[in-house]
Amino acid sequence: MATRKTLAVGSAAGFSGDRTDAAAPVVRTLVARGGPAALIFETLAERTLALAQIARRADPDAGYEPLLDELLEPILAPCLKAGIRIVSNFGAANPAGAARRIHAIARKQGLRAPRVAVITGDDLSGAVHRKLLRDGIGASFDSLDVVSANAYLGAEPIAAAIAAGAEIVVAGRVADPSLVVGPAMAHFGWAANDWERLGRATMAGHLLECGAQVTGGYFADPGHKDVPRLHDVGFPIAEIDADGQCTITKAAGTGGCVTERTVKEQLLYEVHDPAAYLTPDVTADISEASVRAAGRDRVSLSGVRGHARPDRLKVNVCHEAGWLAEGEISYAGPGAERRARLAAEVLAKRLRPALEIRVDLIGVVSVFADDRGRLVKATPAGDARDVRLRVATAHRDRREAERLTREVTALYTCGPAGGGGVRTALRPRLDIVSCFVPRAAVHAGFELVGA
Amino acid sequence: MSRKTTVALHALAHGRTGDKGDRSNVSLIAYRPEFLETIVAEVTEARVAKQFAHRKPRSVKRYVLPKLGALNFVLDGVLDGGVNGALNLDAHGKSLAFLLLELPIAIPAKLVPLLSDSKTSKIPRRRKQ
């Protein structure tokens, strides 16, 4: 095979709720650069899919990324014109619904109908899959109130969809790096067992999957790690060669920076054993990896290896898990910390034994602490003069959880002196159990959908 | 024998926390190659376990990545069940890299001139217990 040109892959979202103005500068840069290119949006955290499944129950047309229009409208026309493939998991619980919406957006903008592919097979929430999930999770599965169950699919169906002519690939649950590996496989014609190349492209995908986290977002620490124009941080672009090696850069004319330090932080993000970063596609190995600056806002990654992919696929089963109740109240001025601590005692005495509460003294000790209150107890009372007391609890029964919000509100008249600014929240909780299922039990594929 | 100075790990390294379920990983990346040897010697699994003691880690595993000038710590059981179960405002534990960066580190005198801005990396004052 002739050596194919470098593939440029831009990233325009790192989670559901990321900036919707990120994509345009990335696409402008890809267009100006010329040559083959793809654009990914990663919008699916573990819980996002369960929330999408709930939305779909209420409205059969819903259940895909709620910001889909805002994400796509600014860039759909230039991507179609320049042949930039769009690959995303923004289908969430309803990829077919997202595909219909994309066609509607194209019509509204007076564009021709794009060729959209929907990735299928990840959704295991149907009754037919119950036995499979029970085998994976065990008997505790029977007591779960399941909201969603999705297997992490890999790059193969994405690559196949692109090879079949798809301009936009809409997936639900796929492994985040596979959003990049898929278009690279299709472009370079890599085999599904080309572990070295898949391993390298997987780490390119890993560097892109969190959007600005590799270009100076989530990085600044003034005086130690300064980032220029953080308010306008640009999103990343990976230039991937035929061997899967990549150079990370970013959208032209934007803030942020790509340095060896930003790339190292993201390279190790959510990595456990560096020799075995597992995805459905490959076991990537960064134990011998290194990064090297290759010009302004350009960093090359090398030394990544790949080993055979895992035999089984990971499945996340999301289930209902009762209620989370939270309440906050502020104390300031002389004795503020003592008054906040007294308020916490009042709440604990009123709510026990049915409810155990977590106590945070914001401004004294909070997020570093633990739910059991060990660190708060070990921190002797001091004289902080501006303290926000925050308490939280969880319970299966909504009415029981709600007692916390009522008791925090009652501190206005029944608690220590001078408390103000009560805020309370009561939310349903979702929890996730993961299991592994045989690859053969999951039927990953794609469908090209008409306009 | 050279005199030792004590600084917060924050003066020597930067890091980021990731979470999956009840497992947290904290990367630690040396600001300069010269710092790595001291970091590897000082930031042991045992010291990290102690720094996170109130979160009762089931295990602390350290990986050293010399080519990146970095370490990666994997801490099991420190997230009170993880993002969906914990009552913490920061249920992901995203702030935890900075708990590790508070660790006091004794450094050899030869490294002192290499510190970029030691003013902002003072050892945090803990309330006397």
XYZ file of C-alpha atoms in Angstrom:
580
model
C 0.000 0.000 0.000
C 1.240 3.472 -0.802
C 2.077 5.590 2.204
C -0.980 7.627 2.997
C -0.832 11.227 4.057
C -0.914 12.199 7.699
C -4.409 12.288 9.160
C -5.286 15.320 11.267
C -7.860 14.685 13.985
C -9.341 17.620 15.865
C -11.169 17.402 19.156
C -14.030 19.774 19.885
C -15.543 18.485 23.135
C -14.185 16.601 26.139
C -17.453 16.005 27.972
C -21.159 16.696 27.784
C -21.346 20.311 28.835
C -18.078 21.384 27.258
C -17.844 24.676 25.369
C -19.891 24.798 22.190
C -17.684 27.489 20.647
C -14.639 25.191 20.683
C -15.212 23.474 17.352
C -15.147 26.426 14.937
C -11.458 27.364 15.402
C -10.489 23.671 15.194
C -12.364 23.252 11.910
C -10.940 26.501 10.495
C -7.463 25.180 11.289
C -8.166 21.782 9.700
C -9.553 23.437 6.556
C -6.589 25.809 6.245
C -4.198 22.904 6.740
C -5.819 20.898 3.948
C -5.408 17.143 3.625
C -7.411 14.366 5.222
C -9.008 15.244 8.547
C -11.573 14.188 11.115
C -13.273 15.931 14.009
C -14.348 14.218 17.223
C -16.739 15.235 19.974
C -16.495 13.208 23.190
C -19.640 13.933 25.173
C -20.382 10.797 27.163
C -19.318 10.394 30.784
C -20.338 7.282 32.713
C -23.532 8.817 34.068
C -24.451 10.791 30.968
C -25.796 7.729 29.234
C -28.118 6.820 32.081
C -29.504 10.347 32.145
C -29.998 10.104 28.380
C -31.850 6.803 28.807
C -34.180 8.485 31.321
C -34.749 11.356 28.875
C -35.598 8.866 26.134
C -38.163 7.105 28.333
C -39.978 10.418 28.682
C -39.643 11.307 24.985
C -38.779 8.633 22.374
C -37.150 11.283 20.164
C -34.820 12.431 22.969
C -31.891 10.655 24.598
C -29.041 12.019 22.507
C -26.687 14.874 23.443
C -28.933 17.816 24.412
C -26.444 20.336 22.975
C -26.216 18.558 19.603
C -27.545 21.546 17.637
C -25.186 23.992 19.353
C -22.229 21.686 18.747
C -22.907 20.962 15.079
C -24.517 24.084 13.646
C -21.324 26.177 13.496
C -19.243 23.504 11.744
C -21.511 21.195 9.753
C -21.251 23.099 6.452
C -17.459 23.579 6.438
C -16.886 19.939 7.479
C -19.087 18.570 4.700
C -17.487 20.895 2.167
C -13.910 20.011 3.150
C -14.597 16.295 3.635
C -13.801 16.381 7.345
C -15.331 13.290 8.920
C -17.238 13.907 12.146
C -17.086 11.097 14.704
C -18.813 11.297 18.055
C -20.543 9.419 20.843
C -23.177 12.172 21.013
C -25.794 9.608 20.055
C -25.848 8.580 23.743
C -29.007 6.511 24.333
C -30.522 7.332 20.948
C -27.993 7.454 18.086
C -30.748 7.027 15.493
C -32.543 10.039 16.965
C -29.335 12.056 16.770
C -28.905 11.027 13.122
C -32.442 12.267 12.313
C -31.666 15.513 14.092
C -28.440 15.934 12.073
C -30.403 15.555 8.856
C -32.864 18.165 10.119
C -30.015 20.574 10.901
C -28.591 20.060 7.405
C -32.006 20.760 5.848
C -32.428 23.874 7.962
C -29.044 25.131 6.757
C -29.852 24.371 3.128
C -27.159 21.690 2.882
C -27.340 18.394 1.006
C -28.180 15.382 3.161
C -24.974 14.095 4.778
C -24.227 10.377 4.803
C -24.712 9.503 8.483
C -23.855 6.156 10.064
C -25.240 4.983 13.365
C -23.145 2.599 15.465
C -25.236 -0.236 16.889
C -24.813 -2.954 19.468
C -23.672 -1.129 22.605
C -27.112 -0.930 24.227
C -27.655 -4.025 26.378
C -30.617 -2.692 28.351
C -33.190 -4.902 26.585
C -34.719 -7.982 28.237
C -32.836 -10.266 25.836
C -29.544 -9.287 27.479
C -30.572 -9.896 31.101
C -28.925 -13.296 31.325
C -25.679 -11.947 29.906
C -25.587 -9.167 32.487
C -26.525 -11.486 35.333
C -23.697 -13.821 34.334
C -21.321 -10.860 34.442
C -22.499 -9.241 37.669
C -23.802 -12.166 39.704
C -26.933 -12.598 41.804
C -26.834 -8.992 43.042
C -28.003 -8.041 39.557
C -31.517 -9.273 40.408
C -32.088 -6.520 42.950
C -30.924 -3.684 40.674
C -33.358 -1.206 39.222
C -31.515 -0.970 35.886
C -31.630 2.309 33.967
C -29.071 1.589 31.269
C -26.562 -1.076 30.297
C -23.980 -0.404 27.621
C -20.927 -2.206 26.363
C -17.865 -0.198 25.451
C -17.477 -0.783 21.728
C -14.212 -0.234 19.894
C -12.971 1.349 16.690
C -13.879 -1.420 14.228
C -17.508 -0.452 13.522
C -16.469 3.215 13.250
C -13.763 2.365 10.742
C -16.165 0.151 8.800
C -18.770 2.920 8.671
C -16.240 5.412 7.321
C -14.971 2.877 4.800
C -18.595 2.470 3.659
C -18.787 6.185 2.959
C -20.120 7.720 6.164
C -19.344 11.416 6.578
C -20.701 11.549 10.107
C -20.505 8.632 12.542
C -22.910 8.731 15.474
C -22.218 6.335 18.308
C -23.520 5.694 21.770
C -21.081 4.015 24.119
C -17.684 3.495 22.530
C -14.329 3.721 24.267
C -13.264 7.366 24.068
C -9.934 6.776 22.257
C -11.747 4.634 19.676
C -13.308 7.831 18.323
C -9.821 8.608 17.001
C -8.644 5.063 16.295
C -11.687 4.454 14.047
C -10.982 7.180 11.479
C -7.248 6.368 11.600
C -7.938 2.669 10.904
C -10.174 3.599 8.001
C -7.712 6.126 6.594
C -4.557 4.025 6.826
C -6.185 0.630 6.304
C -4.746 -0.860 9.505
C -5.733 -4.389 10.469
C -7.676 -4.918 13.679
C -4.712 -6.825 15.139
C -2.014 -4.297 14.234
C -1.321 -3.842 17.947
C 1.604 -1.427 17.659
C -0.231 1.055 15.444
C -3.514 0.685 17.302
C -1.680 1.230 20.590
C -0.100 4.440 19.341
C -3.328 5.769 17.829
C -5.130 4.874 21.052
C -2.823 7.133 23.023
C -3.332 9.872 20.426
C -7.043 9.403 21.075
C -6.443 9.442 24.819
C -4.657 12.785 24.484
C -7.601 14.208 22.508
C -10.530 12.717 24.378
C -10.690 15.362 27.101
C -10.588 18.339 24.766
C -8.639 21.240 26.246
C -7.081 19.087 28.979
C -4.057 18.646 26.692
C -3.855 22.270 25.514
C -3.611 24.081 28.842
C -7.127 23.533 30.156
C -7.286 22.062 33.662
C -3.560 22.785 33.946
C -2.912 26.347 35.115
C -1.362 26.795 38.548
C -0.305 30.438 38.717
C 3.374 30.942 39.499
C 4.127 27.319 38.629
C 2.321 26.501 35.421
C 1.051 29.611 33.680
C -1.198 29.330 30.651
C -1.584 32.180 28.159
C -5.137 33.362 27.442
C -6.797 30.558 29.369
C -10.190 32.205 28.815
C -9.819 31.433 25.099
C -8.136 28.036 25.388
C -7.893 26.331 21.999
C -8.840 22.694 21.468
C -6.346 20.084 20.273
C -5.451 18.582 16.933
C -3.423 15.379 16.577
C -1.436 14.769 13.415
C -1.286 11.004 13.099
C 1.078 9.301 10.657
C 0.808 5.938 8.925
C 2.567 4.231 11.867
C 0.194 5.781 14.397
C 2.799 8.199 15.763
C 1.306 11.528 16.678
C 2.123 15.167 17.169
C -0.264 17.233 19.263
C -0.990 20.825 18.344
C -4.032 23.067 18.638
C -6.422 25.376 16.836
C -4.737 28.430 15.321
C -5.278 31.833 16.886
C -6.486 30.490 20.230
C -5.206 30.698 23.797
C -3.774 27.893 25.852
C -0.569 26.022 25.085
C 0.741 22.609 24.076
C 3.897 21.814 26.027
C 5.656 18.673 27.196
C 4.058 19.300 30.579
C 0.489 19.623 29.313
C 0.909 16.470 27.247
C 2.408 14.461 30.123
C -0.452 15.404 32.453
C -3.058 14.266 29.981
C -1.077 11.186 28.928
C -1.231 9.864 32.505
C -4.806 11.004 33.159
C -6.988 8.067 34.248
C -4.142 5.645 33.584
C -3.546 2.834 36.037
C -0.797 0.402 35.017
C 1.079 2.393 32.330
C 2.037 -0.874 30.615
C -1.574 -1.933 30.223
C -4.030 0.787 29.228
C -6.996 -1.322 28.229
C -9.488 -0.472 25.512
C -11.685 -2.694 23.324
C -9.104 -2.201 20.537
C -5.770 -2.896 22.154
C -3.677 -3.007 25.307
C -1.684 0.185 24.958
C 1.649 0.485 26.745
C 3.207 3.838 27.649
C 5.831 2.476 30.048
C 8.558 3.464 27.543
C 6.792 6.493 26.066
C 8.374 9.900 25.853
C 7.298 13.340 24.686
C 9.341 15.978 22.907
C 8.593 19.577 21.981
C 8.659 19.951 18.193
C 8.064 23.668 17.820
C 5.692 26.190 19.315
C 2.560 24.456 20.590
C 3.695 21.201 19.020
C 4.628 18.093 21.008
C 5.402 14.652 19.616
C 4.647 11.427 21.431
C 6.861 8.413 20.812
C 7.708 5.048 22.312
C 4.122 3.861 22.698
C 3.663 0.149 22.207
C 0.660 -2.091 21.775
C -0.276 -5.600 22.840
C -3.241 -7.849 22.108
C -6.644 -6.474 23.041
C -8.621 -7.841 26.015
C -10.822 -10.880 25.353
C -13.854 -9.357 27.011
C -15.692 -6.058 26.741
C -16.494 -3.815 29.661
C -20.155 -3.142 30.348
C -21.499 -0.378 32.571
C -24.839 -1.069 34.185
C -26.412 2.049 35.605
C -29.127 1.659 38.225
C -31.250 3.799 40.484
C -29.698 4.397 43.874
C -32.039 6.424 46.060
C -31.685 10.092 46.827
C -28.937 12.579 47.566
C -29.817 15.457 49.879
C -27.553 18.447 50.455
C -27.807 21.639 52.473
C -25.575 24.639 53.080
C -25.535 27.623 55.436
C -22.887 30.295 56.076
C -21.452 31.750 59.277
C -19.119 34.750 59.343
C -17.371 37.033 61.798
C -16.289 36.326 65.396
C -16.801 32.692 66.414
C -17.970 31.739 62.906
C -16.254 28.369 62.898
C -17.572 27.491 66.359
C -21.091 28.384 65.286
C -20.770 26.319 62.101
C -19.519 23.324 64.061
C -22.405 23.694 66.534
C -24.878 23.766 63.626
C -23.374 20.509 62.357
C -23.858 18.938 65.814
C -27.470 20.070 65.896
C -28.102 18.489 62.499
C -26.389 15.229 63.404
C -28.426 14.907 66.619
C -31.697 15.711 64.847
C -31.128 13.311 61.950
C -29.597 10.263 63.578
C -29.945 7.377 63.670
C -31.805 7.069 60.358
C -29.449 9.444 58.551
C -25.685 9.686 58.852
C -24.471 12.974 57.461
C -21.264 14.123 55.879
C -20.067 17.481 57.220
C -17.900 19.970 55.315
C -16.613 23.182 56.834
C -15.938 25.077 53.626
C -13.091 27.485 54.267
C -11.631 25.167 56.925
C -11.708 21.602 55.634
C -13.904 20.154 52.900
C -13.019 18.368 49.649
C -9.848 16.702 50.930
C -11.933 15.136 53.699
C -13.803 11.824 53.791
C -17.465 10.884 54.120
C -16.915 9.376 57.564
C -15.653 12.711 58.912
C -12.239 11.467 60.056
C -10.372 14.492 58.756
C -12.928 16.971 60.077
C -12.708 15.339 63.521
C -8.913 15.398 63.384
C -8.892 19.112 62.553
C -9.098 21.010 65.824
C -11.540 23.901 66.075
C -9.997 27.180 64.986
C -11.034 30.760 64.394
C -11.987 30.811 60.712
C -14.182 33.867 60.261
C -16.011 32.927 57.056
C -17.257 29.360 57.014
C -19.868 27.676 54.893
C -21.305 24.576 56.495
C -22.301 21.947 53.987
C -23.976 18.670 54.889
C -24.997 15.760 52.699
C -26.681 12.410 53.040
C -28.095 9.626 50.912
C -31.085 7.394 51.461
C -33.202 4.981 49.433
C -36.368 6.726 50.534
C -36.980 10.224 49.235
C -38.929 11.375 52.289
C -36.183 10.266 54.615
C -33.500 12.094 52.573
C -35.693 15.174 52.490
C -35.486 15.472 56.280
C -31.949 16.805 55.834
C -33.013 19.665 53.602
C -35.782 20.606 56.044
C -33.480 20.529 59.059
C -30.897 22.733 57.344
C -33.615 25.243 56.489
C -34.818 25.189 60.101
C -31.373 26.370 61.239
C -32.555 29.846 60.287
C -34.606 30.087 63.470
C -33.526 27.091 65.524
C -29.750 26.984 64.921
C -26.769 29.031 66.109
C -26.695 32.811 65.734
C -26.154 34.602 62.476
C -26.513 31.760 59.970
C -27.428 32.899 56.471
C -27.706 31.877 52.849
C -29.377 28.490 53.126
C -29.399 26.472 49.909
C -30.719 22.933 49.693
C -30.935 20.336 46.939
C -32.566 16.941 46.611
C -31.626 14.768 43.652
C -32.201 11.168 42.548
C -28.984 9.186 42.455
C -27.723 6.763 39.864
C -24.964 4.285 40.519
C -22.954 2.088 38.198
C -21.726 -1.464 38.411
C -19.292 -2.668 35.793
C -18.786 -6.165 34.501
C -17.074 -7.884 31.616
C -18.792 -9.933 28.936
C -17.456 -12.105 26.127
C -16.763 -10.148 22.956
C -18.890 -12.552 20.920
C -21.969 -11.713 23.006
C -21.945 -8.128 21.756
C -22.958 -7.510 18.160
C -21.290 -4.269 17.170
C -22.099 -2.858 13.759
C -23.325 0.184 11.905
C -26.227 1.296 9.753
C -26.126 4.018 7.142
C -29.283 6.009 7.672
C -31.173 7.926 5.030
C -32.135 11.561 5.171
C 27.419 16.551 54.159
C 25.021 18.930 52.497
C 22.270 20.670 54.478
C 18.711 19.782 53.559
C 15.873 22.183 52.908
C 12.246 21.174 53.170
C 9.713 22.267 50.536
C 6.253 21.163 49.552
C 6.224 18.584 46.777
C 4.324 21.298 44.866
C 7.658 23.046 44.309
C 9.127 19.993 42.585
C 6.314 18.443 40.614
C 2.887 18.892 39.111
C 0.131 16.344 38.756
C -3.437 15.520 37.830
C -6.000 13.176 39.328
C -8.145 10.754 37.379
C -10.929 8.529 38.701
C -12.578 5.287 37.722
C -15.074 3.887 40.179
C -13.568 3.912 43.667
C -10.030 4.080 42.274
C -8.052 7.264 41.961
C -4.838 7.794 40.037
C -2.558 10.710 40.759
C 0.239 11.521 38.360
C 3.323 13.287 39.573
C 5.533 14.940 36.967
C 8.899 16.430 37.894
C 9.352 20.063 36.904
C 12.980 19.308 36.091
C 14.857 16.064 35.409
C 17.170 16.911 38.341
C 14.224 16.587 40.756
C 13.223 13.059 39.792
C 15.746 11.185 41.926
C 14.647 13.027 45.074
C 10.976 12.563 44.246
C 11.440 8.832 43.669
C 13.346 8.507 46.953
C 10.909 10.572 49.018
C 7.452 9.938 47.591
C 7.140 6.286 48.439
C 3.995 4.175 48.500
C 4.132 4.233 52.299
C 4.287 8.025 52.509
C 1.460 8.425 50.032
C -0.658 5.955 51.996
C 0.003 8.037 55.109
C -0.915 11.283 53.376
C -4.250 9.723 52.365
C -4.697 7.785 55.633
C -8.032 9.408 56.527
C -9.418 8.076 53.266
C -8.419 4.517 54.186
C -6.768 3.387 50.954
C -7.031 -0.372 50.442
C -3.833 -0.219 48.431
C -1.358 2.270 47.025
C 0.620 1.246 43.962
C 3.398 3.329 42.450
C 4.670 3.201 38.873
C 7.864 5.010 37.876
C 8.184 6.339 34.326
C 11.774 7.553 33.916
C 11.365 8.545 30.267
C 8.531 10.893 31.189
C 10.191 12.057 34.394
C 6.996 11.012 36.120
C 5.380 8.756 38.672
C 1.845 7.398 38.667
C 0.060 6.436 41.865
C -3.001 4.227 41.895
C -5.012 4.428 45.105
C -7.833 1.959 45.668
C -10.828 2.706 47.863
C -10.121 6.395 48.481
C -13.224 7.857 46.825
C -15.947 6.754 49.286
C -17.461 4.611 46.542
C -16.675 6.908 43.636
C -18.437 9.673 41.779
C -21.916 8.187 42.037
C -21.727 7.063 45.638
C -19.625 9.619 47.478
C -21.135 12.519 49.408
C -18.089 14.721 48.799
C -18.629 17.934 46.844
C -15.645 16.741 44.828
C -16.967 13.231 44.368
C -14.469 12.575 41.547
C -11.604 13.389 43.890
C -10.250 15.774 41.273
C -8.595 17.910 43.957
C -6.579 15.009 45.349
C -3.440 15.665 43.296
C -3.069 18.786 45.395
C -3.376 16.809 48.623
C -0.368 14.826 47.453
C 1.437 18.029 46.414
C 1.249 19.235 50.040
C 3.705 16.525 51.061
C 6.829 17.998 52.703
C 10.000 16.917 50.906
C 13.564 17.298 52.160
C 15.736 18.323 49.240
C 19.515 18.487 48.943
C 20.985 22.012 48.932
C 22.083 21.684 45.305
C 18.430 21.638 44.178
C 17.439 24.842 45.964
C 18.668 27.218 43.219
C 16.592 25.241 40.710
C 13.271 25.962 42.443
C 11.315 28.358 40.262
C 9.039 29.949 42.806
C 9.358 28.551 46.284
C 7.201 31.349 47.738
C 4.009 29.681 46.558
C 5.040 26.207 47.624
C 5.318 26.693 51.344
C 4.524 23.752 53.519
C 0.862 24.216 54.396
C 0.343 25.104 58.003
C -1.715 22.378 59.592
C -3.617 23.125 62.731
C -1.892 21.632 65.740
C -3.723 18.534 66.864
